[in-house]
């Protein structure tokens, strides 16, 4: 399902100067959101995330104009909040009191927060052992009912869809709910505004269940239909993790459908998905925009995560860093040129999944080890040894 906006009548009533007078946020673009005028949004201050120029990382990748849209700056630390503020406000408008989702972690953290804000009951189904600690802590803190499912995300999604079909009072909040995608499309509108009324040449997005890339593409298409954005529109580039890449594989083989992966595997738990619900929309977005899909290994993901954190000060969880890993790979293969204006979407904060960093990267050292390393490097070691209290 997809929300179709009556863009003709929106265009007549729309003054983009109204947008400019409002803070950069999801609700700046209220005219394009399917919520009645009299409803007060359930909001925690979502959207309005920074578009950071990344010259050092760009230098590493060989791209002159690289920017990162840091969705980790959202209230619960991921892009999911854009969709959730609209989805929960819609649930309120429809008179719902109980919301549910299946999740690899971020959707459940976000839904739990917004449901708490709206005073709704919240049930989340998660793959047992497959959710990063930070995300689980968020869902617990916000008081969600957390159900662990034996199996992976795809099974949890199947179960919650079945449950929703049998339980009319339960409102399903996965991205198969098209209202959520309406909130997520605002990322495109923000990037357009942040670039001074222009689009980049390409937008690189991590892909799991595949709702986000299609939502972002919808945002650009609506800007074009409103006469605000002139073609060419950006190429949409979707990145999946090698062990969970059914859409990338379908794209590369030119197939019109995906082969689901029974046991998806990747360090990027957020996108450990073998049967993405919105695969058709994602393939359409990529093909219509002249973009492409690529897959990256866990090693490439972790090294991109480290590069982004250490070169630019942006700490992203592994799934989020897959866009950076994909960019590096596509620059190397020549699919992205060094002159293109590139926006990489970094979808969630690194603190969501601290375990992976502690396990994969060099951790702390003892003071003696530190002194030895100073000695090995020569200068500076002696002065530190003489006055350890100042170290
Ligand atoms: N990045 C992060 C950090 C995510 O949490 C997700 C999806 C994605 C990328 C992929 O976005 O599904 O729209 O293609 N997380 C979902 C969840 C599945 O349950 O939190 P997508």
mmCIF file of C-alpha atoms and ligand atoms in Angstrom:
data_model
loop_
_atom_site.group_PDB
_atom_site.id
_atom_site.type_symbol
_atom_site.label_atom_id
_atom_site.label_comp_id
_atom_site.label_asym_id
_atom_site.label_seq_id
_atom_site.Cartn_x
_atom_site.Cartn_y
_atom_site.Cartn_z
ATOM 1 C CA UNK A 1 0.000 0.000 0.000
ATOM 2 C CA UNK A 2 1.081 3.522 -0.635
ATOM 3 C CA UNK A 3 -0.287 6.900 0.390
ATOM 4 C CA UNK A 4 -1.098 8.967 -2.679
ATOM 5 C CA UNK A 5 -1.048 12.696 -1.954
ATOM 6 C CA UNK A 6 -3.282 14.980 -3.967
ATOM 7 C CA UNK A 7 -0.270 16.944 -5.121
ATOM 8 C CA UNK A 8 -2.312 19.113 -7.482
ATOM 9 C CA UNK A 9 -4.334 20.648 -4.673
ATOM 10 C CA UNK A 10 -1.350 20.688 -2.299
ATOM 11 C CA UNK A 11 0.590 22.657 -4.919
ATOM 12 C CA UNK A 12 -2.187 25.263 -5.120
ATOM 13 C CA UNK A 13 -2.244 25.855 -1.364
ATOM 14 C CA UNK A 14 1.487 25.491 -0.726
ATOM 15 C CA UNK A 15 3.816 28.369 -0.021
ATOM 16 C CA UNK A 16 7.358 27.001 0.315
ATOM 17 C CA UNK A 17 8.091 30.199 2.262
ATOM 18 C CA UNK A 18 5.854 28.691 4.982
ATOM 19 C CA UNK A 19 8.298 25.799 5.160
ATOM 20 C CA UNK A 20 11.255 28.143 5.471
ATOM 21 C CA UNK A 21 9.627 29.866 8.435
ATOM 22 C CA UNK A 22 9.303 26.596 10.385
ATOM 23 C CA UNK A 23 12.120 24.699 12.094
ATOM 24 C CA UNK A 24 13.770 21.931 10.071
ATOM 25 C CA UNK A 25 11.840 18.861 11.201
ATOM 26 C CA UNK A 26 9.378 16.225 10.031
ATOM 27 C CA UNK A 27 6.452 18.558 10.753
ATOM 28 C CA UNK A 28 7.885 21.429 8.710
ATOM 29 C CA UNK A 29 6.347 19.569 5.744
ATOM 30 C CA UNK A 30 2.942 19.086 7.311
ATOM 31 C CA UNK A 31 1.084 19.799 4.056
ATOM 32 C CA UNK A 32 2.627 16.637 2.600
ATOM 33 C CA UNK A 33 1.724 14.456 5.575
ATOM 34 C CA UNK A 34 -1.571 12.548 5.679
ATOM 35 C CA UNK A 35 -2.751 13.896 9.041
ATOM 36 C CA UNK A 36 -5.827 16.081 9.615
ATOM 37 C CA UNK A 37 -5.138 19.736 10.380
ATOM 38 C CA UNK A 38 -6.797 19.650 13.772
ATOM 39 C CA UNK A 39 -4.706 16.827 15.174
ATOM 40 C CA UNK A 40 -1.826 17.817 17.422
ATOM 41 C CA UNK A 41 1.180 15.627 16.443
ATOM 42 C CA UNK A 42 2.673 13.209 18.959
ATOM 43 C CA UNK A 43 6.212 14.469 18.771
ATOM 44 C CA UNK A 44 9.560 14.171 20.515
ATOM 45 C CA UNK A 45 11.341 16.575 18.168
ATOM 46 C CA UNK A 46 12.179 14.248 15.302
ATOM 47 C CA UNK A 47 13.951 15.096 12.065
ATOM 48 C CA UNK A 48 16.027 18.242 11.610
ATOM 49 C CA UNK A 49 19.153 16.079 11.627
ATOM 50 C CA UNK A 50 22.485 17.480 10.450
ATOM 51 C CA UNK A 51 23.849 17.092 6.961
ATOM 52 C CA UNK A 52 27.552 16.973 7.769
ATOM 53 C CA UNK A 53 30.160 17.695 5.104
ATOM 54 C CA UNK A 54 32.747 14.914 5.506
ATOM 55 C CA UNK A 55 35.955 16.029 3.801
ATOM 56 C CA UNK A 56 38.285 13.585 5.568
ATOM 57 C CA UNK A 57 36.155 10.543 4.855
ATOM 58 C CA UNK A 58 35.499 11.902 1.372
ATOM 59 C CA UNK A 59 39.271 12.168 0.891
ATOM 60 C CA UNK A 60 39.637 8.500 1.857
ATOM 61 C CA UNK A 61 36.896 7.500 -0.554
ATOM 62 C CA UNK A 62 38.030 9.822 -3.350
ATOM 63 C CA UNK A 63 34.879 11.930 -3.322
ATOM 64 C CA UNK A 64 35.114 15.694 -3.215
ATOM 65 C CA UNK A 65 31.644 16.440 -1.930
ATOM 66 C CA UNK A 66 30.527 13.816 0.531
ATOM 67 C CA UNK A 67 27.872 14.544 3.122
ATOM 68 C CA UNK A 68 26.438 12.401 5.866
ATOM 69 C CA UNK A 69 22.818 12.779 6.945
ATOM 70 C CA UNK A 70 23.134 11.680 10.534
ATOM 71 C CA UNK A 71 19.870 10.079 11.546
ATOM 72 C CA UNK A 72 21.410 9.014 14.831
ATOM 73 C CA UNK A 73 20.535 12.535 16.000
ATOM 74 C CA UNK A 74 16.835 11.641 16.196
ATOM 75 C CA UNK A 75 15.199 11.396 19.671
ATOM 76 C CA UNK A 76 15.530 7.626 20.036
ATOM 77 C CA UNK A 77 18.695 7.512 17.961
ATOM 78 C CA UNK A 78 17.450 6.326 14.573
ATOM 79 C CA UNK A 79 15.544 7.390 11.449
ATOM 80 C CA UNK A 80 12.576 5.333 12.647
ATOM 81 C CA UNK A 81 11.367 8.346 14.664
ATOM 82 C CA UNK A 82 10.475 10.195 11.449
ATOM 83 C CA UNK A 83 7.995 7.505 10.552
ATOM 84 C CA UNK A 84 6.848 6.864 14.082
ATOM 85 C CA UNK A 85 5.756 10.429 14.848
ATOM 86 C CA UNK A 86 3.461 10.304 11.803
ATOM 87 C CA UNK A 87 2.372 6.681 12.344
ATOM 88 C CA UNK A 88 1.481 7.170 16.005
ATOM 89 C CA UNK A 89 -0.298 10.449 15.273
ATOM 90 C CA UNK A 90 -2.293 8.558 12.635
ATOM 91 C CA UNK A 91 -3.069 5.814 15.170
ATOM 92 C CA UNK A 92 -4.395 8.510 17.507
ATOM 93 C CA UNK A 93 -6.473 10.028 14.708
ATOM 94 C CA UNK A 94 -7.940 6.589 14.000
ATOM 95 C CA UNK A 95 -8.790 6.126 17.693
ATOM 96 C CA UNK A 96 -6.336 3.243 18.265
ATOM 97 C CA UNK A 97 -5.097 2.446 21.744
ATOM 98 C CA UNK A 98 -2.778 -0.500 21.068
ATOM 99 C CA UNK A 99 0.141 -0.605 18.647
ATOM 100 C CA UNK A 100 2.526 -3.399 17.722
ATOM 101 C CA UNK A 101 5.477 -4.194 15.493
ATOM 102 C CA UNK A 102 8.132 -6.775 14.737
ATOM 103 C CA UNK A 103 11.628 -5.421 14.904
ATOM 104 C CA UNK A 104 15.361 -5.957 14.735
ATOM 105 C CA UNK A 105 15.511 -3.311 17.482
ATOM 106 C CA UNK A 106 15.214 0.259 16.264
ATOM 107 C CA UNK A 107 11.563 0.156 15.263
ATOM 108 C CA UNK A 108 10.690 -1.328 18.639
ATOM 109 C CA UNK A 109 12.731 1.297 20.520
ATOM 110 C CA UNK A 110 11.054 4.079 18.575
ATOM 111 C CA UNK A 111 7.540 2.650 18.761
ATOM 112 C CA UNK A 112 7.911 2.057 22.506
ATOM 113 C CA UNK A 113 8.875 5.720 23.027
ATOM 114 C CA UNK A 114 6.098 7.187 20.883
ATOM 115 C CA UNK A 115 3.469 4.829 22.304
ATOM 116 C CA UNK A 116 4.530 5.928 25.798
ATOM 117 C CA UNK A 117 4.209 9.556 24.729
ATOM 118 C CA UNK A 118 0.724 8.890 23.328
ATOM 119 C CA UNK A 119 -0.380 6.780 26.305
ATOM 120 C CA UNK A 120 -0.920 3.660 24.186
ATOM 121 C CA UNK A 121 -0.280 0.012 24.872
ATOM 122 C CA UNK A 122 2.718 -1.245 22.909
ATOM 123 C CA UNK A 123 3.693 -4.806 21.989
ATOM 124 C CA UNK A 124 6.893 -5.624 20.151
ATOM 125 C CA UNK A 125 8.005 -8.960 18.691
ATOM 126 C CA UNK A 126 11.750 -9.398 18.401
ATOM 127 C CA UNK A 127 14.024 -12.233 17.247
ATOM 128 C CA UNK A 128 15.389 -13.924 20.350
ATOM 129 C CA UNK A 129 19.073 -13.072 20.747
ATOM 130 C CA UNK A 130 19.028 -10.894 17.619
ATOM 131 C CA UNK A 131 18.563 -7.427 19.072
ATOM 132 C CA UNK A 132 21.423 -5.151 20.155
ATOM 133 C CA UNK A 133 21.491 -4.308 23.832
ATOM 134 C CA UNK A 134 20.930 -0.560 23.622
ATOM 135 C CA UNK A 135 17.754 -1.017 21.604
ATOM 136 C CA UNK A 136 16.387 -3.645 23.967
ATOM 137 C CA UNK A 137 17.097 -1.325 26.903
ATOM 138 C CA UNK A 138 15.094 1.434 25.203
ATOM 139 C CA UNK A 139 12.031 -0.774 24.644
ATOM 140 C CA UNK A 140 12.224 -1.980 28.260
ATOM 141 C CA UNK A 141 12.601 1.545 29.646
ATOM 142 C CA UNK A 142 9.595 2.829 27.716
ATOM 143 C CA UNK A 143 7.426 0.061 29.111
ATOM 144 C CA UNK A 144 6.714 -1.980 25.966
ATOM 145 C CA UNK A 145 5.487 -5.549 26.179
ATOM 146 C CA UNK A 146 8.444 -7.408 24.643
ATOM 147 C CA UNK A 147 7.861 -10.814 23.094
ATOM 148 C CA UNK A 148 10.910 -12.825 22.042
ATOM 149 C CA UNK A 149 10.312 -15.028 19.027
ATOM 150 C CA UNK A 150 12.292 -18.184 18.266
ATOM 151 C CA UNK A 151 13.692 -17.455 14.829
ATOM 152 C CA UNK A 152 14.606 -14.375 12.884
ATOM 153 C CA UNK A 153 12.981 -11.012 12.083
ATOM 154 C CA UNK A 154 11.140 -12.446 9.074
ATOM 155 C CA UNK A 155 9.338 -14.916 11.340
ATOM 156 C CA UNK A 156 8.513 -12.186 13.878
ATOM 157 C CA UNK A 157 7.061 -10.019 11.101
ATOM 158 C CA UNK A 158 4.954 -12.897 9.794
ATOM 159 C CA UNK A 159 3.611 -13.517 13.304
ATOM 160 C CA UNK A 160 2.734 -9.890 14.029
ATOM 161 C CA UNK A 161 0.987 -9.487 10.656
ATOM 162 C CA UNK A 162 -1.082 -12.603 11.457
ATOM 163 C CA UNK A 163 -1.833 -11.285 14.942
ATOM 164 C CA UNK A 164 -2.931 -7.909 13.587
ATOM 165 C CA UNK A 165 -5.227 -9.570 11.045
ATOM 166 C CA UNK A 166 -6.973 -11.452 13.859
ATOM 167 C CA UNK A 167 -7.014 -8.610 16.386
ATOM 168 C CA UNK A 168 -8.835 -5.534 15.075
ATOM 169 C CA UNK A 169 -7.942 -3.370 18.087
ATOM 170 C CA UNK A 170 -4.213 -3.894 17.482
ATOM 171 C CA UNK A 171 -2.696 -1.408 15.009
ATOM 172 C CA UNK A 172 0.301 -2.649 13.046
ATOM 173 C CA UNK A 173 3.200 -0.196 12.939
ATOM 174 C CA UNK A 174 5.777 -1.884 10.737
ATOM 175 C CA UNK A 175 6.665 -0.074 7.532
ATOM 176 C CA UNK A 176 3.998 -2.101 5.714
ATOM 177 C CA UNK A 177 1.888 0.627 7.336
ATOM 178 C CA UNK A 178 2.183 3.298 4.642
ATOM 179 C CA UNK A 179 1.702 6.220 7.042
ATOM 180 C CA UNK A 180 5.071 5.527 8.595
ATOM 181 C CA UNK A 181 6.773 5.842 5.237
ATOM 182 C CA UNK A 182 5.188 9.267 4.827
ATOM 183 C CA UNK A 183 7.157 10.459 7.830
ATOM 184 C CA UNK A 184 10.331 8.845 6.517
ATOM 185 C CA UNK A 185 10.048 10.600 3.144
ATOM 186 C CA UNK A 186 10.786 13.893 4.935
ATOM 187 C CA UNK A 187 14.477 12.980 4.886
ATOM 188 C CA UNK A 188 14.473 13.817 1.161
ATOM 189 C CA UNK A 189 12.715 17.123 1.813
ATOM 190 C CA UNK A 190 15.236 18.075 4.481
ATOM 191 C CA UNK A 191 18.221 17.224 2.277
ATOM 192 C CA UNK A 192 16.682 19.339 -0.499
ATOM 193 C CA UNK A 193 16.312 22.267 1.907
ATOM 194 C CA UNK A 194 19.753 21.791 3.459
ATOM 195 C CA UNK A 195 21.356 21.927 0.007
ATOM 196 C CA UNK A 196 19.589 25.227 -0.691
ATOM 197 C CA UNK A 197 16.778 23.831 -2.848
ATOM 198 C CA UNK A 198 18.786 21.231 -4.761
ATOM 199 C CA UNK A 199 19.141 17.485 -4.748
ATOM 200 C CA UNK A 200 22.443 15.608 -4.538
ATOM 201 C CA UNK A 201 23.584 13.389 -7.424
ATOM 202 C CA UNK A 202 23.122 10.249 -5.397
ATOM 203 C CA UNK A 203 21.774 9.146 -2.041
ATOM 204 C CA UNK A 204 23.249 6.018 -0.470
ATOM 205 C CA UNK A 205 20.961 4.187 1.960
ATOM 206 C CA UNK A 206 21.306 1.018 4.064
ATOM 207 C CA UNK A 207 18.543 -1.430 3.171
ATOM 208 C CA UNK A 208 16.897 -4.021 5.423
ATOM 209 C CA UNK A 209 13.143 -4.372 5.235
ATOM 210 C CA UNK A 210 13.388 -1.820 2.408
ATOM 211 C CA UNK A 211 10.829 0.760 3.505
ATOM 212 C CA UNK A 212 13.256 3.643 3.950
ATOM 213 C CA UNK A 213 14.829 3.779 0.502
ATOM 214 C CA UNK A 214 11.397 3.761 -1.112
ATOM 215 C CA UNK A 215 10.165 6.470 1.268
ATOM 216 C CA UNK A 216 13.129 8.724 0.471
ATOM 217 C CA UNK A 217 12.577 8.238 -3.259
ATOM 218 C CA UNK A 218 8.896 9.131 -2.808
ATOM 219 C CA UNK A 219 9.977 12.370 -1.138
ATOM 220 C CA UNK A 220 12.138 13.387 -4.107
ATOM 221 C CA UNK A 221 9.429 12.439 -6.588
ATOM 222 C CA UNK A 222 6.872 14.553 -4.755
ATOM 223 C CA UNK A 223 9.227 17.540 -4.755
ATOM 224 C CA UNK A 224 9.487 17.122 -8.508
ATOM 225 C CA UNK A 225 5.713 16.815 -8.928
ATOM 226 C CA UNK A 226 5.256 19.985 -6.886
ATOM 227 C CA UNK A 227 7.534 21.795 -9.330
ATOM 228 C CA UNK A 228 10.126 22.493 -6.619
ATOM 229 C CA UNK A 229 12.843 20.117 -7.832
ATOM 230 C CA UNK A 230 13.999 20.030 -11.429
ATOM 231 C CA UNK A 231 15.326 16.770 -12.920
ATOM 232 C CA UNK A 232 17.665 14.989 -12.807
ATOM 233 C CA UNK A 233 16.565 13.440 -9.553
ATOM 234 C CA UNK A 234 19.207 11.704 -7.431
ATOM 235 C CA UNK A 235 20.207 8.114 -8.081
ATOM 236 C CA UNK A 236 19.012 5.975 -5.188
ATOM 237 C CA UNK A 237 21.697 3.522 -4.119
ATOM 238 C CA UNK A 238 20.731 0.750 -1.706
ATOM 239 C CA UNK A 239 23.274 -1.179 0.344
ATOM 240 C CA UNK A 240 22.658 -4.559 1.956
ATOM 241 C CA UNK A 241 24.882 -6.794 4.056
ATOM 242 C CA UNK A 242 26.313 -9.723 2.098
ATOM 243 C CA UNK A 243 24.604 -12.385 4.220
ATOM 244 C CA UNK A 244 21.222 -10.669 3.947
ATOM 245 C CA UNK A 245 21.108 -9.220 0.454
ATOM 246 C CA UNK A 246 18.146 -10.628 -1.483
ATOM 247 C CA UNK A 247 17.317 -7.296 -3.142
ATOM 248 C CA UNK A 248 20.902 -6.547 -4.170
ATOM 249 C CA UNK A 249 21.140 -10.035 -5.660
ATOM 250 C CA UNK A 250 17.870 -9.569 -7.572
ATOM 251 C CA UNK A 251 19.045 -6.215 -8.859
ATOM 252 C CA UNK A 252 22.364 -7.556 -10.049
ATOM 253 C CA UNK A 253 20.814 -10.506 -11.823
ATOM 254 C CA UNK A 254 18.189 -8.296 -13.448
ATOM 255 C CA UNK A 255 15.444 -10.361 -11.843
ATOM 256 C CA UNK A 256 11.987 -8.919 -11.230
ATOM 257 C CA UNK A 257 11.591 -10.752 -7.911
ATOM 258 C CA UNK A 258 13.718 -11.723 -4.936
ATOM 259 C CA UNK A 259 14.808 -15.113 -3.631
ATOM 260 C CA UNK A 260 14.271 -14.866 0.129
ATOM 261 C CA UNK A 261 17.207 -15.906 2.301
ATOM 262 C CA UNK A 262 16.236 -18.465 4.923
ATOM 263 C CA UNK A 263 19.027 -17.746 7.401
ATOM 264 C CA UNK A 264 20.194 -14.170 6.979
ATOM 265 C CA UNK A 265 23.516 -13.519 8.707
ATOM 266 C CA UNK A 266 25.449 -10.319 9.333
ATOM 267 C CA UNK A 267 27.086 -8.390 12.160
ATOM 268 C CA UNK A 268 24.667 -5.565 11.270
ATOM 269 C CA UNK A 269 21.734 -6.974 13.245
ATOM 270 C CA UNK A 270 19.418 -4.107 12.248
ATOM 271 C CA UNK A 271 19.418 -5.275 8.629
ATOM 272 C CA UNK A 272 19.614 -9.013 9.273
ATOM 273 C CA UNK A 273 16.534 -9.630 7.130
ATOM 274 C CA UNK A 274 16.063 -12.345 4.509
ATOM 275 C CA UNK A 275 12.588 -11.551 3.214
ATOM 276 C CA UNK A 276 12.176 -7.763 3.091
ATOM 277 C CA UNK A 277 8.516 -6.714 3.115
ATOM 278 C CA UNK A 278 9.013 -3.697 0.822
ATOM 279 C CA UNK A 279 11.364 -5.271 -1.724
ATOM 280 C CA UNK A 280 9.144 -4.342 -4.674
ATOM 281 C CA UNK A 281 9.047 -0.684 -3.711
ATOM 282 C CA UNK A 282 12.814 -0.664 -3.187
ATOM 283 C CA UNK A 283 13.588 -2.223 -6.563
ATOM 284 C CA UNK A 284 11.237 0.268 -8.177
ATOM 285 C CA UNK A 285 12.947 3.207 -6.439
ATOM 286 C CA UNK A 286 16.383 2.046 -7.506
ATOM 287 C CA UNK A 287 15.413 1.287 -11.097
ATOM 288 C CA UNK A 288 13.281 4.405 -11.648
ATOM 289 C CA UNK A 289 16.043 6.638 -10.333
ATOM 290 C CA UNK A 290 18.769 5.026 -12.433
ATOM 291 C CA UNK A 291 20.458 3.891 -9.217
ATOM 292 C CA UNK A 292 21.710 0.514 -8.097
ATOM 293 C CA UNK A 293 21.993 -1.978 -5.241
ATOM 294 C CA UNK A 294 25.241 -3.277 -3.782
ATOM 295 C CA UNK A 295 26.201 -5.675 -1.010
ATOM 296 C CA UNK A 296 29.053 -5.328 1.469
ATOM 297 C CA UNK A 297 30.831 -7.765 3.781
ATOM 298 C CA UNK A 298 30.830 -7.554 7.576
ATOM 299 C CA UNK A 299 34.491 -6.639 7.439
ATOM 300 C CA UNK A 300 33.764 -3.731 5.096
ATOM 301 C CA UNK A 301 30.914 -2.595 7.356
ATOM 302 C CA UNK A 302 33.074 -2.603 10.494
ATOM 303 C CA UNK A 303 35.920 -0.811 8.812
ATOM 304 C CA UNK A 304 33.505 1.853 7.503
ATOM 305 C CA UNK A 305 32.056 2.213 11.004
ATOM 306 C CA UNK A 306 35.548 2.807 12.370
ATOM 307 C CA UNK A 307 36.476 5.253 9.599
ATOM 308 C CA UNK A 308 33.323 7.321 10.084
ATOM 309 C CA UNK A 309 33.835 7.466 13.842
ATOM 310 C CA UNK A 310 37.565 8.161 13.794
ATOM 311 C CA UNK A 311 37.757 10.508 10.789
ATOM 312 C CA UNK A 312 34.541 12.469 11.227
ATOM 313 C CA UNK A 313 33.402 12.024 14.835
ATOM 314 C CA UNK A 314 30.157 10.343 13.825
ATOM 315 C CA UNK A 315 29.417 7.146 15.703
ATOM 316 C CA UNK A 316 27.024 4.891 13.799
ATOM 317 C CA UNK A 317 25.819 1.377 14.423
ATOM 318 C CA UNK A 318 27.031 -1.241 11.911
ATOM 319 C CA UNK A 319 23.866 -1.282 9.749
ATOM 320 C CA UNK A 320 24.118 2.484 9.443
ATOM 321 C CA UNK A 321 27.748 2.357 8.395
ATOM 322 C CA UNK A 322 26.884 0.005 5.546
ATOM 323 C CA UNK A 323 26.058 3.066 3.431
ATOM 324 C CA UNK A 324 29.651 4.251 3.918
ATOM 325 C CA UNK A 325 31.005 0.781 3.155
ATOM 326 C CA UNK A 326 28.899 0.663 -0.011
ATOM 327 C CA UNK A 327 30.089 4.093 -1.054
ATOM 328 C CA UNK A 328 33.745 3.048 -0.709
ATOM 329 C CA UNK A 329 33.130 -0.062 -2.771
ATOM 330 C CA UNK A 330 31.187 1.729 -5.507
ATOM 331 C CA UNK A 331 33.742 4.516 -5.745
ATOM 332 C CA UNK A 332 36.436 1.904 -6.210
ATOM 333 C CA UNK A 333 34.491 0.121 -8.935
ATOM 334 C CA UNK A 334 33.762 3.452 -10.626
ATOM 335 C CA UNK A 335 29.976 3.230 -10.202
ATOM 336 C CA UNK A 336 30.151 6.511 -8.270
ATOM 337 C CA UNK A 337 32.440 9.178 -9.639
ATOM 338 C CA UNK A 338 34.640 11.490 -7.580
ATOM 339 C CA UNK A 339 32.784 14.585 -8.812
ATOM 340 C CA UNK A 340 29.335 13.560 -7.682
ATOM 341 C CA UNK A 341 27.581 15.231 -4.769
ATOM 342 C CA UNK A 342 26.929 12.256 -2.525
ATOM 343 C CA UNK A 343 24.687 12.035 0.529
ATOM 344 C CA UNK A 344 25.168 8.942 2.664
ATOM 345 C CA UNK A 345 22.322 8.260 5.062
ATOM 346 C CA UNK A 346 23.623 7.050 8.404
ATOM 347 C CA UNK A 347 20.548 5.532 9.967
ATOM 348 C CA UNK A 348 21.214 4.928 13.668
ATOM 349 C CA UNK A 349 23.506 5.828 16.561
ATOM 350 C CA UNK A 350 26.498 3.686 17.495
ATOM 351 C CA UNK A 351 25.525 3.568 21.168
ATOM 352 C CA UNK A 352 22.654 1.305 20.181
ATOM 353 C CA UNK A 353 25.094 -1.554 19.770
ATOM 354 C CA UNK A 354 28.152 -1.014 21.968
ATOM 355 C CA UNK A 355 28.996 -4.745 22.129
ATOM 356 C CA UNK A 356 30.054 -4.913 18.517
ATOM 357 C CA UNK A 357 32.569 -2.111 18.998
ATOM 358 C CA UNK A 358 34.053 -3.597 22.137
ATOM 359 C CA UNK A 359 34.368 -6.987 20.420
ATOM 360 C CA UNK A 360 35.699 -5.805 17.061
ATOM 361 C CA UNK A 361 37.907 -2.802 17.761
ATOM 362 C CA UNK A 362 40.991 -2.231 19.827
ATOM 363 C CA UNK A 363 39.853 -1.570 23.390
ATOM 364 C CA UNK A 364 41.468 0.066 26.415
ATOM 365 C CA UNK A 365 44.989 -0.807 27.614
ATOM 366 C CA UNK A 366 46.652 -0.880 31.021
ATOM 367 C CA UNK A 367 48.902 2.001 32.082
ATOM 368 C CA UNK A 368 52.066 -0.118 31.806
ATOM 369 C CA UNK A 369 51.140 -1.154 28.284
ATOM 370 C CA UNK A 370 50.557 2.506 27.494
ATOM 371 C CA UNK A 371 54.015 3.438 28.808
ATOM 372 C CA UNK A 372 55.622 0.658 26.783
ATOM 373 C CA UNK A 373 53.927 1.889 23.648
ATOM 374 C CA UNK A 374 55.190 5.399 24.395
ATOM 375 C CA UNK A 375 58.730 4.014 24.857
ATOM 376 C CA UNK A 376 58.437 2.157 21.589
ATOM 377 C CA UNK A 377 57.491 5.411 19.908
ATOM 378 C CA UNK A 378 60.439 7.232 21.495
ATOM 379 C CA UNK A 379 59.777 10.873 22.343
ATOM 380 C CA UNK A 380 57.363 11.737 25.109
ATOM 381 C CA UNK A 381 57.686 8.451 26.940
ATOM 382 C CA UNK A 382 60.381 9.660 29.355
ATOM 383 C CA UNK A 383 58.539 12.785 30.436
ATOM 384 C CA UNK A 384 55.375 10.734 31.035
ATOM 385 C CA UNK A 385 57.384 8.259 33.107
ATOM 386 C CA UNK A 386 58.807 10.994 35.288
ATOM 387 C CA UNK A 387 55.436 12.450 36.176
ATOM 388 C CA UNK A 388 52.803 9.738 35.878
ATOM 389 C CA UNK A 389 50.360 11.756 38.006
ATOM 390 C CA UNK A 390 50.060 14.225 35.128
ATOM 391 C CA UNK A 391 49.326 11.519 32.569
HETATM 392 N N1 LIG B 1 19.483 1.024 9.441
HETATM 393 C C1 LIG B 1 19.039 0.786 10.674
HETATM 394 C C2 LIG B 1 19.841 1.304 11.815
HETATM 395 C C3 LIG B 1 17.839 0.067 10.872
HETATM 396 O O1 LIG B 1 17.409 -0.162 12.106
HETATM 397 C C4 LIG B 1 17.129 -0.419 9.753
HETATM 398 C C5 LIG B 1 15.905 -1.195 9.913
HETATM 399 C C6 LIG B 1 17.635 -0.124 8.487
HETATM 400 C C7 LIG B 1 18.815 0.591 8.361
HETATM 401 C C8 LIG B 1 16.948 -0.555 7.243
HETATM 402 O O2 LIG B 1 15.813 0.208 6.964
HETATM 403 O O3 LIG B 1 14.169 -1.618 6.896
HETATM 404 O O4 LIG B 1 13.608 0.627 6.004
HETATM 405 O O5 LIG B 1 15.254 -0.838 4.817
HETATM 406 N N2 LIG B 1 15.475 -1.617 11.023
HETATM 407 C C9 LIG B 1 14.173 -2.288 11.210
HETATM 408 C C10 LIG B 1 13.875 -2.429 12.682
HETATM 409 C C11 LIG B 1 13.993 -3.511 10.418
HETATM 410 O O6 LIG B 1 13.087 -3.305 13.056
HETATM 411 O O7 LIG B 1 14.369 -1.629 13.468
HETATM 412 P P1 LIG B 1 14.639 -0.432 6.127
#
